[in-house]
CSV table of C-alpha atoms in Angstrom, one decimal:
chain,number,residue,atom,x,y,z
A,1232,PHE,CA,177.2,177.9,192.5
A,1233,PRO,CA,175.6,174.6,193.6
A,1234,SER,CA,177.9,171.6,193.2
A,1235,PHE,CA,175.8,169.9,190.5
A,1236,LEU,CA,176.3,172.8,188.1
A,1237,PRO,CA,179.1,172.7,185.5
A,1238,PRO,CA,181.5,175.7,185.1
A,1239,PRO,CA,180.1,178.8,183.6
A,1240,CYS,CA,179.7,179.1,179.8
A,1241,VAL,CA,182.4,181.2,178.2
A,1242,LEU,CA,180.0,183.4,176.1
A,1243,CYS,CA,177.0,185.5,177.0
A,1244,VAL,CA,173.9,183.6,176.0
A,1245,ALA,CA,170.5,185.1,175.6
A,1246,ARG,CA,167.5,182.7,175.9
A,1247,SER,CA,164.7,182.9,173.4
A,1248,GLN,CA,161.7,180.7,172.8
A,1249,ASP,CA,160.9,179.6,169.2
A,1250,ARG,CA,157.7,178.1,167.9
A,1251,LEU,CA,159.0,174.6,168.2
A,1252,GLY,CA,159.0,174.8,171.9
A,1253,THR,CA,162.8,174.3,172.1
A,1254,MET,CA,165.3,176.4,173.8
A,1255,SER,CA,167.4,178.4,171.3
A,1256,ASN,CA,170.4,180.4,172.3
A,1257,ALA,CA,172.0,183.4,170.6
A,1258,PRO,CA,174.9,185.7,171.8
A,1259,SER,CA,174.0,189.0,173.3
A,1260,PRO,CA,175.5,191.5,170.7
A,1261,GLY,CA,178.5,193.5,171.8
A,1262,ARG,CA,178.4,192.4,175.4
A,1263,CYS,CA,180.8,189.6,176.1
A,1264,ARG,CA,183.8,188.5,174.2
A,1265,GLY,CA,185.8,187.0,177.1
A,1266,SER,CA,185.6,183.7,178.9
A,1267,GLN,CA,185.6,182.5,182.5
A,1268,PHE,CA,189.4,182.0,182.0
A,1269,ALA,CA,189.9,185.6,181.1
A,1270,ALA,CA,187.4,187.3,183.4
A,1271,ALA,CA,189.5,190.5,183.6
A,1272,SER,CA,188.4,191.4,180.1
A,1273,LEU,CA,184.8,191.8,181.2
A,1274,THR,CA,183.8,195.3,182.2
A,1275,THR,CA,180.9,194.2,184.4
A,1276,ARG,CA,180.5,191.2,186.6
A,1277,ARG,CA,178.1,188.6,185.4
A,1278,LEU,CA,175.7,186.2,187.1
A,1279,ARG,CA,175.6,182.7,185.6
A,1280,SER,CA,173.4,179.6,186.2
A,1281,ASN,CA,172.3,176.3,184.8
A,1282,SER,CA,169.8,178.0,182.5
A,1283,GLY,CA,172.4,179.0,179.9
A,1284,ASN,CA,171.8,182.7,180.6
A,1285,VAL,CA,174.0,185.5,181.7
A,1286,LEU,CA,172.8,188.5,183.6
A,1287,TYR,CA,175.0,191.6,184.2
A,1288,ASP,CA,175.0,193.7,187.3
A,1289,ASP,CA,173.7,196.8,185.4
A,1290,GLU,CA,170.7,194.7,184.2
A,1291,ALA,CA,170.2,192.9,187.6
A,1292,ALA,CA,169.9,196.2,189.5
A,1293,SER,CA,166.5,196.9,188.0
A,1294,LEU,CA,165.1,193.4,188.5
A,1295,THR,CA,163.3,191.9,191.5
A,1296,ALA,CA,164.6,188.7,193.0
A,1297,ALA,CA,161.9,186.6,191.2
A,1298,GLU,CA,162.7,188.2,187.9
A,1299,THR,CA,166.4,187.5,188.4
A,1300,ASN,CA,165.7,183.9,189.4
A,1301,SER,CA,163.6,183.4,186.3
A,1302,ILE,CA,166.5,184.4,184.1
A,1303,VAL,CA,169.4,182.9,186.0
A,1304,PRO,CA,167.8,180.3,188.4
A,1305,PRO,CA,170.2,179.3,191.2
A,1306,ASN,CA,168.8,175.7,191.3
A,1307,PRO,CA,167.7,173.2,188.6
A,1308,VAL,CA,164.2,172.7,187.4
A,1309,TYR,CA,163.7,169.1,186.2
A,1310,LYS,CA,161.0,168.4,183.5
A,1311,ILE,CA,159.6,164.9,183.6
A,1312,VAL,CA,157.0,163.6,181.1
A,1313,LEU,CA,154.5,161.1,182.5
A,1314,THR,CA,153.0,159.3,179.5
A,1315,GLY,CA,151.6,155.9,178.5
A,1316,GLY,CA,148.5,154.2,177.2
A,1317,PRO,CA,145.0,154.7,178.6
A,1318,CYS,CA,144.5,153.6,182.3
A,1319,GLY,CA,148.2,153.3,182.9
A,1320,GLY,CA,148.2,155.0,186.3
A,1321,LYS,CA,149.3,158.5,185.4
A,1322,THR,CA,146.6,160.3,187.5
A,1323,THR,CA,147.4,158.2,190.6
A,1324,LEU,CA,151.2,158.6,190.1
A,1325,LEU,CA,150.8,162.4,189.9
A,1326,ALA,CA,149.1,162.4,193.3
A,1327,ARG,CA,151.9,160.2,194.6
A,1328,LEU,CA,154.9,162.0,193.2
A,1329,SER,CA,154.0,165.5,194.1
A,1330,PRO,CA,153.9,165.1,197.9
A,1331,TYR,CA,156.9,162.8,197.8
A,1332,LEU,CA,159.0,165.5,196.2
A,1333,ARG,CA,157.6,168.4,198.3
A,1334,GLU,CA,158.4,166.5,201.5
A,1335,ARG,CA,162.0,166.4,200.4
A,1336,GLY,CA,162.4,170.1,199.7
A,1337,PHE,CA,161.4,170.4,196.0
A,1338,GLU,CA,159.0,172.9,194.5
A,1339,VAL,CA,156.5,170.9,192.4
A,1340,MET,CA,154.0,171.8,189.8
A,1341,THR,CA,152.0,169.7,187.4
A,1342,CYS,CA,151.3,170.6,183.8
A,1343,PRO,CA,147.9,169.3,182.5
A,1344,GLU,CA,147.4,167.5,179.2
A,1345,ALA,CA,146.5,170.0,176.6
A,1346,PHE,CA,144.4,167.6,174.5
A,1347,THR,CA,142.3,166.7,177.5
A,1348,LEU,CA,141.7,170.4,178.2
A,1349,LEU,CA,140.3,170.9,174.7
A,1350,VAL,CA,138.0,167.9,175.1
A,1351,MET,CA,136.8,168.9,178.6
A,1352,ASN,CA,136.0,172.4,177.3
A,1353,GLY,CA,133.7,171.4,174.4
A,1354,MET,CA,135.7,169.7,171.6
A,1355,GLN,CA,133.9,166.6,170.4
A,1356,VAL,CA,136.6,164.3,169.2
A,1357,GLY,CA,134.7,162.4,166.5
A,1358,ASP,CA,133.0,165.4,165.1
A,1359,TYR,CA,136.0,167.7,165.1
A,1360,PHE,CA,138.3,165.2,163.4
A,1361,ALA,CA,135.9,163.9,160.8
A,1362,SER,CA,133.8,166.9,159.8
A,1363,VAL,CA,136.4,169.0,158.0
A,1364,ASP,CA,139.4,167.8,155.9
A,1365,GLY,CA,142.7,168.6,157.6
A,1366,MET,CA,141.4,168.9,161.1
A,1367,PRO,CA,143.9,166.4,162.7
A,1368,ILE,CA,146.8,168.7,161.8
A,1369,VAL,CA,145.0,171.8,163.0
A,1370,VAL,CA,144.0,170.2,166.3
A,1371,GLN,CA,147.5,168.8,167.0
A,1372,ASP,CA,149.1,172.1,166.1
A,1373,SER,CA,146.8,173.8,168.7
A,1374,VAL,CA,147.7,171.1,171.2
A,1375,LEU,CA,151.4,171.7,170.7
A,1376,ASP,CA,150.9,175.5,171.1
A,1377,MET,CA,148.9,175.0,174.3
A,1378,GLN,CA,151.4,172.4,175.7
A,1379,ILE,CA,154.4,174.6,175.0
A,1380,SER,CA,152.7,177.6,176.6
A,1381,LEU,CA,151.6,175.7,179.6
A,1382,GLU,CA,154.9,174.1,180.2
A,1383,ASP,CA,157.0,177.2,179.7
A,1384,SER,CA,154.7,179.3,181.9
A,1385,LEU,CA,154.8,176.9,184.8
A,1386,GLU,CA,158.6,176.4,184.4
A,1387,ARG,CA,159.1,180.2,184.5
A,1388,VAL,CA,157.1,180.3,187.8
A,1389,LEU,CA,159.3,177.5,189.3
A,1390,ARG,CA,162.5,179.2,188.2
A,1391,ALA,CA,161.4,182.4,189.9
A,1392,ARG,CA,161.1,180.6,193.2
A,1393,GLY,CA,164.8,179.9,193.1
A,1394,LYS,CA,164.5,176.5,194.7
A,1395,PRO,CA,165.2,173.0,193.4
A,1396,ALA,CA,162.0,172.1,191.5
A,1397,VAL,CA,160.3,169.5,189.4
A,1398,LEU,CA,157.7,170.1,186.7
A,1399,LEU,CA,155.6,166.9,186.1
A,1400,CYS,CA,154.1,167.0,182.7
A,1401,ASP,CA,150.9,165.0,181.9
A,1402,ARG,CA,152.2,163.9,178.5
A,1403,GLY,CA,154.6,165.8,176.4
A,1404,LEU,CA,155.0,167.3,172.9
A,1405,LEU,CA,155.7,164.0,171.1
A,1406,ASP,CA,152.6,162.3,172.4
A,1407,GLY,CA,150.6,163.8,169.6
A,1408,LYS,CA,152.7,161.7,167.1
A,1409,ALA,CA,150.8,158.6,168.3
A,1410,TYR,CA,147.5,160.1,167.2
A,1411,MET,CA,148.5,160.9,163.6
A,1412,ASP,CA,149.7,159.0,160.6
A,1413,GLU,CA,153.4,159.5,159.6
A,1414,GLY,CA,152.5,161.7,156.7
A,1415,GLY,CA,150.4,164.0,158.8
A,1416,TRP,CA,153.0,164.3,161.5
A,1417,GLN,CA,155.7,165.2,159.0
A,1418,LYS,CA,153.4,167.9,157.5
A,1419,LEU,CA,152.9,169.3,161.0
A,1420,LEU,CA,156.6,169.4,161.7
A,1421,GLU,CA,157.2,171.2,158.4
A,1422,LYS,CA,154.5,173.7,159.2
A,1423,ARG,CA,156.2,174.4,162.5
A,1424,GLU,CA,159.6,174.5,160.8
A,1425,CYS,CA,160.9,171.7,163.0
A,1426,ALA,CA,163.8,170.0,161.3
A,1427,CYS,CA,164.5,167.5,164.1
A,1428,GLU,CA,162.3,165.8,166.8
A,1429,SER,CA,165.2,165.6,169.2
A,1430,HIS,CA,164.6,169.3,170.1
A,1431,MET,CA,161.1,168.4,171.2
A,1432,ARG,CA,162.3,165.3,173.0
A,1433,GLU,CA,165.7,165.1,174.9
A,1434,GLY,CA,166.3,168.8,174.1
A,1435,ARG,CA,163.3,169.7,176.2
A,1436,TYR,CA,162.7,167.0,178.9
A,1437,ASN,CA,165.0,165.4,181.4
A,1438,ALA,CA,163.2,162.1,181.4
A,1439,VAL,CA,160.1,160.3,179.9
A,1440,PHE,CA,158.3,157.8,182.1
A,1441,HIS,CA,155.9,155.6,180.2
A,1442,LEU,CA,153.3,153.7,182.2
A,1443,VAL,CA,152.0,150.8,180.2
A,1444,SER,CA,148.2,150.6,180.0
A,1445,ALA,CA,146.4,148.2,182.3
A,1446,ALA,CA,145.0,146.7,179.0
A,1447,GLU,CA,148.4,145.1,178.5
A,1448,GLY,CA,149.1,142.7,181.3
A,1449,ALA,CA,146.5,143.8,183.8
A,1450,GLU,CA,143.3,143.6,181.7
A,1451,GLU,CA,141.0,143.0,184.7
A,1452,PHE,CA,141.8,146.5,186.0
A,1453,TYR,CA,141.3,148.3,182.7
A,1454,THR,CA,138.8,151.1,183.0
A,1455,LEU,CA,138.2,154.6,181.6
A,1456,GLU,CA,136.0,155.9,184.4
A,1457,ASN,CA,138.7,158.3,185.6
A,1458,ASN,CA,139.1,160.2,182.3
A,1459,GLN,CA,136.1,161.4,180.3
A,1460,ALA,CA,138.4,162.3,177.3
A,1461,ARG,CA,139.2,158.7,176.7
A,1462,THR,CA,136.9,156.2,174.9
A,1463,GLU,CA,139.3,153.3,173.8
A,1464,THR,CA,138.5,149.6,174.0
A,1465,ALA,CA,141.1,147.4,175.6
A,1466,GLN,CA,142.6,146.5,172.1
A,1467,GLU,CA,142.6,150.1,171.1
A,1468,ALA,CA,144.3,150.9,174.3
A,1469,ARG,CA,147.0,148.3,173.6
A,1470,ASP,CA,147.5,149.7,170.1
A,1471,MET,CA,147.7,153.3,171.4
A,1472,ASP,CA,150.2,152.3,174.1
A,1473,HIS,CA,152.4,150.8,171.5
A,1474,LYS,CA,152.3,153.9,169.3
A,1475,THR,CA,153.0,156.1,172.3
A,1476,ARG,CA,156.0,154.1,173.3
A,1477,ASN,CA,157.4,154.3,169.7
A,1478,ALA,CA,156.8,158.1,169.7
A,1479,TRP,CA,159.4,158.6,172.4
A,1480,VAL,CA,162.0,156.1,171.1
A,1481,GLY,CA,165.3,158.0,171.1
A,1482,HIS,CA,165.1,159.8,174.4
A,1483,PRO,CA,168.1,158.7,176.4
A,1484,ASN,CA,166.1,158.6,179.6
A,1485,LEU,CA,163.0,156.8,178.4
A,1486,LYS,CA,161.8,154.4,181.1
A,1487,ILE,CA,159.0,151.9,180.6
A,1488,PHE,CA,157.0,150.6,183.6
A,1489,ASP,CA,155.0,147.5,182.7
A,1490,ASN,CA,152.4,145.6,184.7
A,1491,SER,CA,154.7,142.7,185.7
A,1492,THR,CA,154.3,143.7,189.4
A,1493,SER,CA,151.4,144.9,191.4
A,1494,PHE,CA,150.1,148.4,190.7
A,1495,GLU,CA,151.6,149.6,194.0
A,1496,LYS,CA,155.0,148.3,193.1
A,1497,LYS,CA,154.7,149.8,189.7
A,1498,LEU,CA,154.2,153.2,191.2
A,1499,GLN,CA,157.1,152.6,193.6
A,1500,ARG,CA,159.4,151.8,190.7
A,1501,VAL,CA,158.5,155.2,189.2
A,1502,VAL,CA,159.1,157.0,192.5
A,1503,GLU,CA,162.5,155.3,192.7
A,1504,GLU,CA,163.5,156.4,189.2
A,1505,THR,CA,162.4,160.0,190.0
A,1506,ALA,CA,164.5,160.0,193.2
A,1507,LYS,CA,167.5,158.8,191.2
A,1508,LEU,CA,167.0,161.5,188.6
A,1509,VAL,CA,166.8,164.4,191.0
A,1510,GLY,CA,169.6,163.1,193.3
A,1511,LEU,CA,167.6,161.7,196.2
A,1512,PRO,CA,168.6,158.5,198.1
A,1513,THR,CA,166.9,155.4,196.6
A,1514,GLU,CA,166.9,151.7,197.2
A,1515,MET,CA,167.3,151.1,193.5
A,1516,GLN,CA,170.9,150.2,193.0
A,1517,ARG,CA,170.8,149.4,189.3
A,1518,ASN,CA,168.1,149.2,186.6
A,1519,THR,CA,170.1,148.3,183.5
A,1520,MET,CA,172.0,145.3,182.2
A,1521,LYS,CA,174.8,145.3,179.7
A,1522,PHE,CA,175.6,142.6,177.1
A,1523,LEU,CA,178.6,142.4,174.8
A,1524,LEU,CA,177.4,141.8,171.2
A,1525,LYS,CA,179.4,139.5,168.8
A,1526,ASP,CA,179.1,141.9,165.9
A,1527,ARG,CA,177.7,145.3,165.0
A,1528,PRO,CA,174.0,145.1,164.3
A,1529,ASP,CA,172.6,145.2,160.8
A,1530,LEU,CA,169.6,147.5,160.7
A,1531,ARG,CA,168.2,145.6,157.7
A,1532,CYS,CA,167.7,142.7,160.1
A,1533,PHE,CA,165.4,144.7,162.4
A,1534,PRO,CA,161.8,143.6,162.0
A,1535,ASP,CA,159.5,146.1,160.2
A,1536,ASP,CA,157.4,146.8,163.3
A,1537,VAL,CA,160.5,147.7,165.4
A,1538,ALA,CA,160.8,151.5,165.5
A,1539,TYR,CA,164.4,152.7,166.1
A,1540,GLN,CA,166.4,155.9,166.2
A,1541,VAL,CA,170.1,156.3,165.3
A,1542,PHE,CA,172.4,158.8,166.8
A,1543,ASP,CA,176.1,159.9,166.7
A,1544,VAL,CA,177.3,160.5,170.2
A,1545,GLU,CA,180.4,162.5,171.2
A,1546,LYS,CA,181.3,162.2,174.9
A,1547,VAL,CA,183.9,164.5,176.4
A,1548,TYR,CA,185.3,164.1,179.9
A,1549,LEU,CA,186.1,167.2,182.0
A,1550,TYR,CA,188.8,167.7,184.6
A,1551,GLU,CA,188.2,165.5,187.7
A,1552,GLU,CA,187.5,167.0,191.1
A,1553,LYS,CA,190.6,167.3,193.3
A,1554,GLU,CA,190.8,164.7,196.0
A,1555,GLY,CA,190.5,167.2,198.7
A,1556,ASN,CA,187.0,168.3,197.5
A,1557,LYS,CA,185.5,164.9,197.8
A,1558,SER,CA,183.5,163.8,200.8
A,1559,ASN,CA,184.4,160.7,202.8
A,1560,LYS,CA,181.6,158.7,201.1
A,1561,VAL,CA,182.7,159.5,197.5
A,1562,VAL,CA,185.4,157.2,196.1
A,1563,GLU,CA,185.3,158.4,192.5
A,1564,GLU,CA,183.9,161.6,190.9
A,1565,TYR,CA,184.0,162.9,187.4
A,1566,SER,CA,181.9,164.8,184.8
A,1567,PHE,CA,181.4,164.8,181.1
A,1568,ILE,CA,179.5,166.6,178.4
A,1569,ARG,CA,177.8,164.9,175.5
A,1570,LYS,CA,176.7,165.9,172.0
A,1571,ARG,CA,173.9,163.7,170.6
A,1572,THR,CA,173.2,164.1,166.9
A,1573,THR,CA,170.1,162.5,165.3
A,1574,ILE,CA,170.8,160.6,162.0
A,1575,SER,CA,167.9,160.4,159.6
A,1576,SER,CA,166.8,157.3,157.6
A,1577,LYS,CA,168.8,158.8,154.7
A,1578,GLY,CA,172.0,158.8,156.9
A,1579,GLU,CA,172.0,162.6,157.2
A,1580,GLU,CA,172.5,164.6,160.4
A,1581,SER,CA,169.3,166.3,161.4
A,1582,GLY,CA,170.0,168.1,164.6
A,1583,SER,CA,172.0,167.9,167.9
A,1584,VAL,CA,171.2,168.3,171.5
A,1585,TYR,CA,173.7,168.7,174.3
A,1586,GLY,CA,174.0,167.6,177.9
A,1587,TRP,CA,176.2,167.7,181.0
A,1588,THR,CA,176.5,164.9,183.6
A,1589,ALA,CA,178.3,164.6,186.9
A,1590,VAL,CA,178.9,161.2,188.4
A,1591,GLN,CA,179.7,160.2,192.0
A,1592,LYS,CA,180.5,156.7,193.1
A,1593,THR,CA,180.2,156.1,196.8
A,1594,ASN,CA,181.9,153.7,199.1
A,1595,ASP,CA,178.6,151.7,199.6
A,1596,GLY,CA,178.5,150.9,195.8
A,1597,GLN,CA,176.0,153.5,194.7
A,1598,THR,CA,176.4,155.6,191.5
A,1599,ILE,CA,174.8,159.0,191.7
A,1600,GLU,CA,174.3,161.0,188.5
A,1601,ARG,CA,173.2,164.6,188.0
A,1602,LYS,CA,172.3,165.7,184.6
A,1603,ARG,CA,171.1,168.8,182.8
A,1604,ILE,CA,170.5,170.0,179.3
A,1605,ILE,CA,173.0,172.6,178.1
A,1606,SER,CA,173.3,174.9,175.1
A,1607,ARG,CA,175.5,174.4,172.0
A,1608,ARG,CA,177.7,177.3,173.2
A,1609,GLU,CA,178.1,175.8,176.6
A,1610,TYR,CA,179.1,172.5,175.1
A,1611,TYR,CA,181.8,174.0,172.9
A,1612,SER,CA,183.2,176.3,175.6
A,1613,LEU,CA,183.6,173.3,177.9
A,1614,PHE,CA,184.9,171.1,175.0
A,1615,ASN,CA,187.8,173.6,174.4
A,1616,ASN,CA,188.8,173.1,178.1
A,1617,ARG,CA,188.3,169.4,178.3
A,1618,ASP,CA,190.6,166.9,180.1
A,1619,LYS,CA,193.4,166.5,177.5
A,1620,SER,CA,194.6,163.3,179.2
A,1621,ARG,CA,191.5,161.5,177.9
A,1622,HIS,CA,190.3,160.7,174.4
A,1623,VAL,CA,187.0,162.1,173.1
A,1624,VAL,CA,184.7,159.0,173.0
A,1625,LYS,CA,182.7,158.6,169.8
A,1626,GLN,CA,179.9,156.1,169.4
A,1627,LYS,CA,177.0,155.3,167.2
A,1628,ARG,CA,173.9,154.5,169.2
A,1629,ILE,CA,170.7,152.8,168.2
A,1630,SER,CA,167.7,153.1,170.5
A,1631,PHE,CA,164.6,150.8,170.1
A,1632,LEU,CA,161.9,148.9,171.9
A,1633,TRP,CA,161.4,145.2,172.1
A,1634,ASN,CA,158.8,143.3,174.2
A,1635,ILE,CA,158.0,146.4,176.2
A,1636,GLN,CA,161.6,147.0,177.1
A,1637,SER,CA,163.9,149.8,176.2
A,1638,PHE,CA,167.3,149.0,174.5
A,1639,THR,CA,170.2,151.0,173.3
A,1640,ILE,CA,173.2,149.7,171.3
A,1641,HIS,CA,176.5,151.5,171.8
A,1642,GLU,CA,178.9,150.9,168.9
A,1643,TYR,CA,182.3,152.4,169.8
A,1644,ILE,CA,184.0,154.3,167.0
A,1645,GLN,CA,186.8,156.1,168.9
A,1646,PRO,CA,189.1,155.4,170.7
A,1647,VAL,CA,188.3,151.7,170.0
A,1648,SER,CA,186.2,150.3,167.2
A,1649,ASP,CA,185.7,146.7,168.1
A,1650,VAL,CA,183.4,147.0,171.0
A,1651,THR,CA,179.5,146.9,170.7
A,1652,ILE,CA,177.5,146.9,174.0
A,1653,LEU,CA,173.7,146.4,174.4
A,1654,HIS,CA,172.2,148.3,177.2
A,1655,THR,CA,168.7,147.3,178.4
A,1656,GLN,CA,166.3,148.4,181.1
A,1657,VAL,CA,165.2,145.6,183.4
A,1658,LYS,CA,161.5,145.2,183.9
A,1659,SER,CA,161.2,145.9,187.6
A,1660,SER,CA,163.3,146.6,190.7
A,1661,GLU,CA,162.4,143.1,191.9
A,1662,ALA,CA,164.2,141.7,188.8
A,1663,VAL,CA,167.5,143.5,189.2
A,1664,GLY,CA,170.2,141.0,188.5
A,1665,SER,CA,167.9,138.4,186.9
A,1666,ASP,CA,168.5,137.4,183.3
A,1667,GLU,CA,165.0,135.9,183.1
A,1668,GLN,CA,163.5,139.4,183.1
A,1669,VAL,CA,165.4,140.5,180.0
A,1670,SER,CA,164.0,139.5,176.6
A,1671,ILE,CA,167.0,139.7,174.2
A,1672,PRO,CA,165.9,140.5,170.7
A,1673,PRO,CA,166.4,137.5,168.4
A,1674,PHE,CA,167.9,139.7,165.7
A,1675,LEU,CA,171.0,140.4,167.9
A,1676,GLU,CA,173.8,138.0,168.8
A,1677,VAL,CA,175.0,138.3,172.4
A,1678,GLU,CA,178.5,137.1,173.2
A,1679,LYS,CA,178.2,137.4,177.0
A,1680,LYS,CA,176.5,139.4,179.8
A,1681,LEU,CA,178.8,142.0,181.4
A,1682,ALA,CA,178.9,142.1,185.2
A,1683,THR,CA,179.0,145.5,186.9
A,1684,ASP,CA,182.5,145.1,188.3
A,1685,SER,CA,185.8,147.0,188.0
A,1686,GLU,CA,187.2,144.5,185.5
A,1687,ASN,CA,184.4,144.9,183.0
A,1688,ASP,CA,184.3,148.6,183.6
A,1689,ALA,CA,188.0,148.8,182.8
A,1690,GLN,CA,187.6,146.8,179.6
A,1691,TYR,CA,184.3,148.1,178.3
A,1692,GLY,CA,183.4,151.3,180.2
A,1693,ALA,CA,183.6,154.6,178.3
A,1694,TYR,CA,185.3,156.4,181.2
A,1695,HIS,CA,188.2,154.0,181.4
A,1696,LEU,CA,188.4,153.5,177.6
A,1697,SER,CA,188.9,157.3,177.3
A,1698,LYS,CA,192.2,157.3,179.1
A,1699,VAL,CA,195.1,158.2,176.7
C-alpha cells in the first residue's frame, strides 16, 4: 500500500451512499470477523485501500481493473471545495489549479455548481423563488441532489483511474445554507434526515477554500460579467460573502483568501495551500500562528454576529515508524487518528466524523501532513491498537471567524486541563511571521504568542503532551 495510507481496517466495510450525500459504512454480513492482526482466520485474501472498503478475491475475479479501483482505489482522491462571494476569482482559479496539478501527476476533474446549472438551463431566480410558497426549500433540495450526484459520479470516475486525483468542486453542499434563512435550512435538513452538518462538511470534503469577493477589499475590480447566474450589487456581494463564510465555519481545513494582496498573489496563495494539502513541495512554510490564552473563553462574551461551532476532539497517536524506515530528510515521523464530535447549542452531541493524519518533519524545517477521512469502524480498529505509551488527547475546540480570518480555540481537557491555545490563519503568505496581520478578537485575552520552536512544542504541543 502507498506510504500515506494507514493500516487496514480490522472489519470488512461496505460502502453505501445515503441521501445526505455522506459516506455511511456497514459491515458485510457473515464475511469477516477477523482483523489484520489475526489474518489467518480469514478464508479468503482481501484487498484494502483508503476508501474504507474491502474486496475479496472471489469478488475481484469477476471485476475489471476499473471496477476494482472504484471500490478499492489504490491512491487517494482529494475533494476540495472552492467557494466564496461573487467575483472572488473561482473561475480563474479553476483554470489555474487544474493544469498545475495535472503537470505534477494528478488526475483532475472539476464539478460544476449545481445552482448555476439550473439557472443556465431556464430557471428564473426571481420568479421561481417568489411565485409559489415553499420554493426555496424545493430548489435547494434539488440543488443538493444534483450536487451530490455530480460529485459522487465524478469521484467514481477518478477512483476507477487508480491514480492520485483531485476533484475541484465549484461550491459544495453547505453553500446553499447562505441562501436560506435558518428556519428554512433546518426544515431542509429535517426533510433530508440530516442530524448533523458535519457529515456534509468535514465528513465529505478534505478542504474548503473561500475566495473573498472583490466587493470586499478590491471594489474597483468587482464585476458580474463572467457569471450570468449572478446579479448581486457590491453590498449584496459583501453580505453574501459573509454568509457563505459562516456556512462553512467548523471545517478544520477552512482557508480564507482575502484581497490584501494582488489578485495574482491571491491565486498563488491558493495554489500553495493546494500543494500542501496533496503533499507537493511548496514555498509556504507556515500559515498559522498560535497564542496562549489567559483563560478559557466564555461563549456568552462572543458578539451576536460571530458564528461559531463547538466540537469535542479525541486525538489518538499510533505507533511511530521505525527509524530504519525513514528517509535521510525526515527527522521525525508519526501519525494519529482523530474523532471530531459536533456539540449543538444545547450542549448535546450531534454527530462525529473521523480522520487519519500522517506527519513528517524534514531536516530543512518543513512539516508535511497527509490526511484522509476514515470510517467509524476504521477509527475504532486503529484506536484499539494505539500507542499505549501515549495518552489519548482530549480537547474542546471552538471554530469561528473574525475580521475575515479563521480561528480555532483548543481547550485541553486531557492529559492536561490548564492549557488553552488560539490557532489563527495568517492573511497571506507575505505576512507569515507578522503579528500585524493577525487581528486578535477583543473578546479573548492573550497571554503570549507561541513561537514555533521545540521548547514551545514540548510545553504546548499535543504530540509531546501525549507522552505518558
